[in-house]
Amino acid sequence: MALLEVENLHAGYGRIEALHGISVTIEERALSALVGANGAGKTTLLRAISGLRPATRGTIRFADRDITRLQPSARVRLGIAQVPEGRQVFPGLSVEDNLAMGGYTRNFRDVAEGRERAFALFPMLKERRASAAGTLSGGQQQMLAIARALMSKPRLLLLDEPSMGLSPLLVAEVFRVIADLKASGVTIFLVEQNAQAALRIADRAYVIETGRTVLEGSGGALMADERVKSAYLGL
Amino acid sequence: MAEFLQILASGLTVGAIYALIGLGFSMIYNTSEVINFAQGEFVMIGGMVTVTLYAGGQIPLAVAALAAIGITALVGIAVERLAIEPAPQNNLTTLIIITLGVSITIRGLAEVVLGKNFYHLPAFSGDTPFDLAGAEVTPQAFWVIGSLIAVMLALAWFFNRTRLGKAMLATSQNRMAAELMGINVKMILRLSFALSALLGAIAGVLTAPITMTKYDVGVMLGLKGFCAAVIGGLGTATGALFGGLLLGVSEALAAGYISSSYKDAVAFIILLGVLFFLPEGLFGRARGERV
Ligand SMILES: Nc1ncnc2c1ncn2[C@@H]1O[C@H](COP(=O)(O)OP(=O)(O)O)[C@@H](O)[C@H]1O
Ligand SMILES: [Mg+2]
């Protein structure tokens, strides 16, 4: 069953349109990947799904509900969480408070439970629980950003270039976490510059160019596609 | 020595008022990056509404003061909702000019409705001064400084212990990420205006028995509060606190030992000096850190 259906979506920044009619279908419990060059509109698409950028045309349906005009907070309550590009942790808040903010739409018991789950998933966060998030390393901040998004117990997790700027070791760690999350039943929409790694674990994948979908298929099919190979896999 | 203590006491009292006003500037600046030049009008409304409601003793002073503070907080929300929110959010200069317009409008309305007279409010606990090592300190001075301490403690509790306070901090550190957490950022902005107005009104009520109040007292007090916030470091509570106290004491020293006609110049001299050597203010963090 499709959890998220984006249809003919147009969105942008003021008079600049960045998405010119994108359609994406994300199946429940699947891992869908989105690949595209810098400036193609990947971040804008995730922002539109979370409600940070208004859709100027088209519809977004989540769990059979039209959410095109909903406030961001309402979308979080329905179960959409995002790990934004560049981590965007709250630098002056402690690790623990960052997690609490992730659970802002949840009650205190859920927050306490979520925090324990986050500490089990990333023991490093437990050690640094009282540190200001701004003092964490880039990799630690990425783990915190993922843990923070999970605090709202999302049905759909949007990940915007989670491996960006990380060392190869940490990239592997991030992809392991993503695979674990998928196995635990979370639906994932993964935006990646690391097309190879993303397509390998993706059930379904989309390639966008300048705000339009140009290719879609299973992860394996796109990996074998000549155009994808030359443009995104450097083969 | 007694003379010095006398000057210090009055400087700290005035400085505490500046600190309260400066805290209001910093709070709004933190959540919205707007420098709210209507902050002084909140001070005026707090004092003038208290005087009007009190009406020479028909309503208990405490009731009048609390009502005035509440009304001012509502005015703060209205300012955000009616003047800031509808404006284009991508141009800070426009927003700051709007606050100047709001300030002029509120002052004009106050002049029409409440008149141009000076008003006086009785001191909360009488006028018999205490003797502190030879310096005479009025009970109102204790009210002012005690209120500042209470406000600082309340703010520390709000920002460190409550979910709403932390959401406000989160919004000021990264508005987009705050939205992604499901924090209602618009509501947080309104709340920051309400709290700033509340702080301004408290300053206005506290100072009315000391300096008298009038429809245009907000101009100078707002400016001094702004200087206090910038000297200490705009956006930091410690900065507003120490910036205010430093400013108040410096003014009192200048008035006491040089001439009272230099009093107002002191604020601007310190401001320029601090900005020249420490552009972020005494307790300011580098701009980049705020994100
Ligand atoms: N804040 C912004 N204001 C104006 N234009 C923007 C903004 N952010 C992105 N854009 C433009 O929108 C287009 C898509 O950008 P983006 O969604 O960030 O691409 P990607 O994430 O695929 O690199 C680009 O042309 C970019 O220049
Ligand atoms: Mg991007």
XYZ file of C-alpha atoms and ligand atoms in Angstrom:
554
model
C 0.000 0.000 0.000
C 1.248 3.477 -0.811
C 1.972 5.506 2.317
C 2.907 8.731 0.518
C 1.732 9.870 -2.876
C 3.131 13.042 -4.354
C 1.370 14.036 -7.552
C 2.400 16.692 -10.048
C 3.968 18.766 -7.293
C 5.124 22.299 -8.010
C 6.983 24.229 -5.334
C 9.750 26.748 -5.033
C 11.052 29.889 -3.420
C 8.998 32.988 -4.129
C 8.867 33.426 -7.867
C 11.557 30.809 -8.491
C 9.951 27.442 -9.152
C 12.264 24.567 -8.189
C 9.885 21.621 -8.703
C 8.005 21.496 -12.005
C 5.538 18.687 -11.446
C 7.131 15.835 -9.527
C 5.295 12.589 -8.828
C 6.570 10.053 -6.331
C 4.878 7.051 -4.701
C 6.322 5.611 -1.523
C 5.207 2.175 -0.450
C 4.693 1.382 3.210
C 7.718 -0.312 4.838
C 9.824 0.147 1.714
C 13.011 2.115 1.299
C 12.699 4.567 -1.556
C 15.689 6.531 -2.754
C 15.929 9.842 -4.570
C 19.022 10.591 -6.609
C 19.897 13.717 -8.524
C 22.596 16.302 -9.109
C 23.158 19.321 -6.922
C 20.320 21.804 -7.338
C 17.961 19.247 -8.896
C 15.319 19.941 -6.226
C 15.764 17.032 -3.826
C 15.822 19.173 -0.687
C 12.928 21.257 -1.942
C 10.861 18.092 -2.437
C 11.503 16.940 1.132
C 10.699 20.430 2.421
C 7.424 20.400 0.535
C 6.556 16.984 1.950
C 7.235 18.262 5.486
C 5.287 21.454 4.808
C 8.188 23.891 5.026
C 7.653 25.015 1.427
C 4.095 25.415 0.162
C 2.952 23.455 -2.865
C 1.915 25.882 -5.570
C 0.279 23.073 -7.554
C -0.263 19.346 -7.174
C -1.154 17.213 -4.176
C 0.550 15.335 -1.386
C -1.348 12.429 0.134
C -0.186 10.650 3.266
C -1.930 7.523 4.594
C -4.899 8.234 2.297
C -5.255 11.779 3.529
C -4.699 14.986 1.592
C -2.004 16.838 3.530
C -1.101 19.388 0.833
C -2.205 22.347 2.966
C -1.397 21.054 6.451
C 0.955 22.881 8.808
C 4.355 21.232 9.419
C 3.406 20.427 13.023
C 0.261 18.611 11.878
C 2.333 16.503 9.484
C 4.696 15.550 12.293
C 1.685 14.469 14.355
C 0.472 12.326 11.460
C 3.852 10.584 11.378
C 6.223 12.364 8.999
C 9.675 13.135 10.381
C 12.675 14.567 8.600
C 16.428 14.491 9.110
C 17.267 17.708 7.276
C 20.258 18.340 5.081
C 23.242 19.471 7.139
C 21.888 17.859 10.360
C 20.501 21.111 11.834
C 20.739 20.055 15.456
C 20.027 22.760 18.053
C 23.629 23.675 18.885
C 22.995 25.340 22.232
C 20.680 22.630 23.590
C 22.008 19.492 25.234
C 21.820 16.153 23.445
C 18.982 15.191 25.762
C 17.038 18.381 25.043
C 17.544 17.916 21.309
C 15.900 14.519 21.695
C 13.117 16.042 23.779
C 12.440 18.533 20.978
C 12.220 15.618 18.554
C 9.429 14.309 20.763
C 7.733 17.701 21.040
C 4.451 16.352 19.664
C 4.548 13.385 22.068
C 3.705 13.104 25.748
C 6.349 12.898 28.452
C 6.150 9.120 28.748
C 6.733 8.648 25.032
C 9.670 11.042 25.248
C 11.243 9.075 28.102
C 10.760 5.814 26.197
C 12.034 7.316 22.963
C 15.115 8.587 24.727
C 15.921 5.100 26.019
C 15.471 3.684 22.509
C 17.752 6.390 21.114
C 20.406 5.608 23.729
C 20.179 1.901 22.900
C 20.540 2.641 19.181
C 23.386 5.161 19.668
C 25.223 4.521 22.979
C 27.436 7.496 22.185
C 24.445 9.799 22.711
C 23.996 8.461 26.222
C 27.611 9.248 27.083
C 27.212 12.771 25.724
C 23.657 13.301 26.925
C 24.441 16.486 28.855
C 26.771 18.035 26.237
C 25.638 20.869 24.009
C 24.876 19.420 20.577
C 27.131 22.036 18.988
C 30.159 20.419 20.642
C 29.538 17.025 18.969
C 31.538 15.917 15.937
C 29.874 15.897 12.533
C 29.203 12.165 12.675
C 27.797 12.385 16.194
C 25.550 15.255 15.137
C 24.249 13.134 12.264
C 23.395 10.310 14.662
C 21.699 12.826 16.937
C 19.716 14.239 14.019
C 18.493 10.740 13.124
C 17.700 9.867 16.750
C 15.889 13.188 17.152
C 13.689 12.515 14.123
C 12.825 9.056 15.468
C 11.576 10.570 18.742
C 8.222 11.374 17.115
C 7.765 7.659 16.275
C 7.355 8.431 12.573
C 5.716 6.166 10.037
C 7.697 7.905 7.322
C 11.280 9.037 7.801
C 12.704 11.530 5.297
C 16.499 11.562 5.184
C 18.267 14.367 3.302
C 21.847 13.393 2.408
C 22.639 11.782 5.764
C 26.100 10.690 4.627
C 27.185 14.119 3.453
C 30.554 15.205 4.804
C 31.171 12.038 6.801
C 34.237 9.792 6.765
C 33.845 6.436 4.927
C 33.640 4.633 8.276
C 30.791 6.835 9.448
C 29.059 6.596 6.084
C 28.999 2.811 6.535
C 27.602 3.288 10.035
C 24.844 5.592 8.782
C 23.834 3.103 6.093
C 23.807 0.294 8.653
C 21.460 2.341 10.835
C 19.199 3.034 7.853
C 19.055 -0.679 7.018
C 18.198 -1.462 10.672
C 15.441 1.129 10.673
C 13.965 -0.332 7.525
C 14.076 -3.800 9.062
C 12.194 -2.445 12.076
C 9.335 -1.399 9.802
C 9.881 2.332 9.280
C 9.123 3.579 5.785
C 12.120 5.515 4.489
C 12.584 8.110 1.788
C 16.314 8.583 1.328
C 17.903 11.444 -0.599
C 21.539 10.744 -1.369
C 24.464 12.129 -3.299
C 26.059 8.728 -2.654
C 23.958 7.142 -5.409
C 25.768 3.812 -5.336
C 25.113 3.139 -1.657
C 21.552 4.431 -1.848
C 20.523 2.422 -4.919
C 22.020 -0.744 -3.469
C 19.652 -0.732 -0.484
C 16.668 0.882 -2.220
C 13.511 -1.063 -3.067
C 12.477 1.707 -5.399
C 14.358 4.728 -6.697
C 13.737 7.999 -8.514
C 16.139 10.165 -10.457
C 15.262 13.846 -10.754
C 16.809 16.556 -12.888
C 16.012 20.276 -12.585
C 12.753 19.693 -10.791
C 11.430 16.852 -12.951
C 11.399 13.079 -12.513
C 13.468 11.584 -15.326
C 13.759 7.933 -14.288
C 12.173 5.544 -11.852
C 12.429 1.879 -11.136
C 13.736 -0.652 -8.653
C 17.096 0.126 -7.067
C 18.716 -2.719 -8.968
C 17.240 -1.680 -12.320
C 18.504 1.888 -11.924
C 21.946 0.654 -10.941
C 22.082 -1.259 -14.190
C 20.782 1.682 -16.237
C 23.414 3.111 -18.580
C 22.356 6.731 -18.058
C 22.478 6.346 -14.281
C 25.824 4.604 -14.483
C 27.467 7.394 -16.425
C 25.763 10.359 -14.737
C 25.571 9.281 -11.088
C 27.727 6.263 -10.483
C 30.796 7.501 -12.303
C 31.118 4.243 -14.250
C 31.822 56.755 51.129
C 28.168 57.285 52.012
C 27.846 59.490 48.938
C 29.330 56.775 46.759
C 26.980 54.160 48.212
C 24.070 56.504 47.629
C 25.052 56.869 43.997
C 25.598 53.141 43.645
C 22.163 52.356 45.071
C 20.345 54.712 42.759
C 22.467 53.527 39.823
C 21.619 49.891 40.487
C 17.935 50.734 40.764
C 17.845 52.544 37.448
C 20.109 49.872 35.969
C 17.689 47.142 37.024
C 14.960 48.935 35.066
C 17.224 49.125 32.007
C 18.047 45.441 32.424
C 14.340 44.485 32.417
C 13.777 46.494 29.253
C 16.952 45.103 27.672
C 15.784 41.542 28.397
C 12.687 42.277 26.336
C 14.783 43.433 23.387
C 16.916 40.296 23.584
C 13.976 37.933 23.810
C 12.323 39.193 20.625
C 15.672 39.458 18.875
C 16.395 35.822 19.695
C 13.213 34.376 18.280
C 12.788 36.690 15.292
C 16.047 38.655 14.823
C 13.862 41.748 14.929
C 15.000 44.704 17.015
C 11.692 45.818 18.432
C 11.776 49.574 18.769
C 8.278 49.470 20.258
C 9.767 47.914 23.406
C 9.769 51.304 25.179
C 6.032 51.648 24.527
C 5.404 48.456 26.479
C 7.118 50.175 29.420
C 4.910 53.219 28.971
C 1.713 51.157 28.681
C 2.580 49.231 31.843
C 2.979 52.434 33.860
C 0.181 54.462 32.274
C -2.448 51.725 32.437
C -1.596 51.088 36.088
C -2.004 54.797 36.861
C -5.286 54.936 34.976
C -6.783 51.839 36.590
C -5.535 52.784 40.052
C -7.196 56.190 39.595
C -5.997 57.577 42.877
C -6.894 54.531 44.932
C -10.227 53.238 43.604
C -8.678 49.883 42.730
C -5.910 48.344 44.876
C -2.498 49.143 43.426
C -1.468 45.501 43.136
C -4.612 44.654 41.159
C -4.130 47.640 38.869
C -0.475 46.726 38.303
C -1.175 43.062 37.527
C -4.015 43.990 35.181
C -1.783 46.509 33.401
C 0.964 43.926 32.977
C -1.544 41.455 31.546
C -3.008 44.052 29.194
C 0.476 44.975 27.970
C 1.248 41.314 27.248
C -1.912 41.218 25.104
C -0.758 44.351 23.307
C 2.534 42.550 22.638
C 0.676 39.650 21.024
C -1.406 42.081 18.983
C 1.728 43.849 17.741
C 3.187 40.551 16.562
C -0.043 39.359 15.014
C -1.109 42.618 13.328
C 2.188 44.295 12.438
C 4.976 41.716 12.253
C 3.272 38.559 10.970
C 1.615 40.045 7.859
C 4.870 41.742 6.781
C 7.276 40.047 4.386
C 9.543 37.980 6.617
C 12.592 38.063 4.391
C 13.529 41.683 4.999
C 14.695 42.478 8.513
C 15.109 46.190 7.841
C 11.449 46.423 6.872
C 10.425 44.589 10.030
C 12.512 46.899 12.212
C 11.042 49.987 10.542
C 7.587 48.524 11.164
C 8.371 48.378 14.890
C 9.260 52.080 14.742
C 5.882 52.726 13.137
C 4.160 50.678 15.815
C 5.977 52.666 18.469
C 4.844 56.016 17.018
C 1.258 54.736 16.675
C 1.065 53.483 20.254
C 2.523 56.723 21.578
C 0.077 58.760 19.518
C -2.870 56.743 20.782
C -1.666 57.122 24.357
C -1.378 60.876 23.909
C -4.919 61.118 22.574
C -6.513 58.760 25.099
C -4.505 59.513 28.237
C -3.347 63.074 27.643
C 0.002 64.789 27.959
C 0.177 65.075 31.733
C 2.740 63.584 34.047
C 1.271 60.961 36.344
C 2.540 59.724 39.636
C 2.056 56.366 41.285
C 2.604 55.934 45.033
C 5.592 53.824 46.027
C 4.513 50.232 46.752
C 5.724 50.194 50.361
C 5.858 53.840 51.343
C 8.626 56.398 51.090
C 10.507 55.960 54.372
C 14.077 55.180 53.340
C 16.278 52.512 54.908
C 19.691 53.466 56.134
C 22.373 51.307 54.497
C 25.833 52.215 55.804
C 24.952 55.887 55.583
C 23.170 55.711 52.234
C 19.416 56.232 52.157
C 17.702 53.588 50.074
C 13.978 53.782 49.352
C 11.738 50.731 49.710
C 10.884 51.119 46.012
C 14.545 50.449 45.154
C 14.231 47.097 46.923
C 11.081 46.385 44.938
C 12.899 47.120 41.701
C 15.972 45.026 42.438
C 13.933 42.223 44.020
C 11.704 42.117 40.933
C 14.717 41.886 38.651
C 16.029 38.941 40.665
C 12.611 37.267 40.593
C 12.346 37.805 36.827
C 15.821 36.345 36.226
C 14.982 33.272 38.309
C 11.654 32.824 36.539
C 13.301 33.092 33.124
C 16.029 30.616 34.124
C 13.333 28.180 35.221
C 11.303 28.733 32.056
C 14.210 28.196 29.662
C 15.955 25.370 31.532
C 13.064 23.412 32.952
C 10.003 23.703 30.744
C 9.337 22.138 27.369
C 7.862 25.394 26.057
C 10.933 27.353 27.143
C 13.215 24.874 25.415
C 11.051 25.037 22.302
C 11.566 28.796 22.334
C 15.336 28.316 22.558
C 15.190 25.719 19.787
C 13.240 28.134 17.593
C 15.809 30.867 18.152
C 18.684 28.506 17.333
C 17.192 26.995 14.190
C 13.717 28.002 13.117
C 13.456 25.509 10.269
C 14.521 22.569 12.417
C 12.067 23.706 15.086
C 9.257 23.536 12.528
C 10.391 20.029 11.587
C 10.025 19.012 15.259
C 6.379 20.068 15.134
C 6.956 23.229 17.159
C 4.411 25.872 16.245
C 6.885 28.601 15.403
C 4.227 31.284 14.927
C 2.920 30.631 18.406
C 6.476 30.847 19.784
C 6.965 34.226 18.099
C 3.747 35.535 19.624
C 4.791 34.192 22.991
C 8.135 35.976 22.751
C 6.352 39.261 22.062
C 3.990 38.609 24.977
C 6.882 37.901 27.352
C 8.844 40.927 26.142
C 5.823 43.149 26.617
C 5.334 41.653 30.059
C 8.945 42.422 31.019
C 8.581 45.970 29.682
C 5.340 46.472 31.603
C 6.947 45.260 34.829
C 9.691 47.845 34.312
C 7.055 50.500 33.644
C 5.077 49.726 36.787
C 8.197 49.609 38.959
C 9.594 52.877 37.708
C 6.380 54.931 37.707
C 6.656 55.795 41.440
C 10.316 56.810 40.995
C 10.363 58.864 37.822
C 6.691 59.659 37.163
C 5.152 58.551 33.911
C 3.830 60.176 30.776
C 2.717 59.095 27.300
C 6.244 59.526 25.922
C 8.436 58.006 28.671
C 8.913 54.973 26.450
C 11.205 56.802 24.042
C 14.137 57.345 26.389
C 13.599 54.200 28.475
C 13.368 52.073 25.330
C 16.578 53.575 24.009
C 18.379 52.949 27.299
C 17.125 49.383 27.434
C 18.336 48.887 23.865
C 21.782 50.255 24.831
C 21.846 47.918 27.841
C 21.068 44.896 25.665
C 23.638 45.807 23.025
C 26.360 46.666 25.560
C 25.885 43.295 27.255
C 25.445 41.413 24.012
C 22.093 41.390 22.206
C 20.326 38.086 22.651
C 21.847 37.055 25.973
C 20.074 37.349 29.320
C 23.325 37.793 31.257
C 24.265 40.517 28.807
C 21.034 42.456 29.337
C 21.411 42.065 33.104
C 24.981 43.319 33.366
C 24.601 45.799 30.499
C 21.656 47.371 32.324
C 23.361 47.523 35.714
C 26.597 48.863 34.203
C 24.681 51.527 32.339
C 22.621 52.557 35.365
C 25.635 52.808 37.669
C 27.713 54.678 35.062
C 24.943 57.202 34.565
C 24.585 57.698 38.301
C 28.344 58.170 38.686
C 28.435 60.681 35.839
C 25.495 62.580 37.274
C 26.934 62.498 40.792
C 30.541 63.373 40.100
C 30.474 65.303 36.827
C 27.124 66.811 35.965
C 23.625 65.479 35.585
C 23.462 67.047 32.138
C 25.971 64.414 30.929
C 23.844 61.549 32.246
C 22.168 60.630 28.971
C 25.344 60.966 26.942
C 26.959 58.253 29.083
C 24.770 55.530 27.617
C 25.772 56.357 24.090
C 29.463 56.804 24.904
C 29.607 53.370 26.563
C 27.632 51.890 23.686
C 30.038 53.246 21.088
C 33.066 52.200 23.143
C 31.815 48.656 23.620
C 30.767 48.269 19.998
C 34.182 49.517 18.874
C 36.195 47.064 20.960
C 33.687 44.210 21.389
C 31.196 44.263 18.515
C 29.295 41.329 20.042
C 28.924 43.091 23.399
C 30.412 42.101 26.735
C 28.692 38.697 26.936
C 27.841 38.226 23.278
C 28.638 35.128 21.317
C 30.004 35.281 17.810
C 27.142 35.842 15.387
C 27.806 32.569 13.591
C 27.148 30.536 16.698
C 23.535 31.577 16.945
C 22.903 29.971 13.526
N 16.374 29.209 -0.103
C 16.352 29.224 -1.454
N 15.980 30.341 -2.116
C 15.956 30.383 -3.465
N 16.245 29.346 -4.244
C 16.615 28.191 -3.649
C 16.688 28.066 -2.233
N 17.080 26.817 -1.926
C 17.244 26.190 -3.101
N 16.964 27.006 -4.123
C 17.028 26.659 -5.566
O 16.118 25.622 -5.810
C 16.686 24.651 -6.670
C 16.643 23.283 -6.020
O 17.475 23.305 -4.874
P 17.550 22.086 -3.851
O 16.188 21.589 -3.611
O 18.307 22.552 -2.653
O 18.403 21.046 -4.659
P 19.172 19.733 -4.164
O 18.767 19.431 -2.780
O 18.749 18.681 -5.142
O 20.621 20.024 -4.288
C 18.088 25.121 -6.991
O 18.070 25.760 -8.253
C 18.394 26.104 -5.913
O 19.248 27.111 -6.387
Mg 19.915 19.241 -1.121
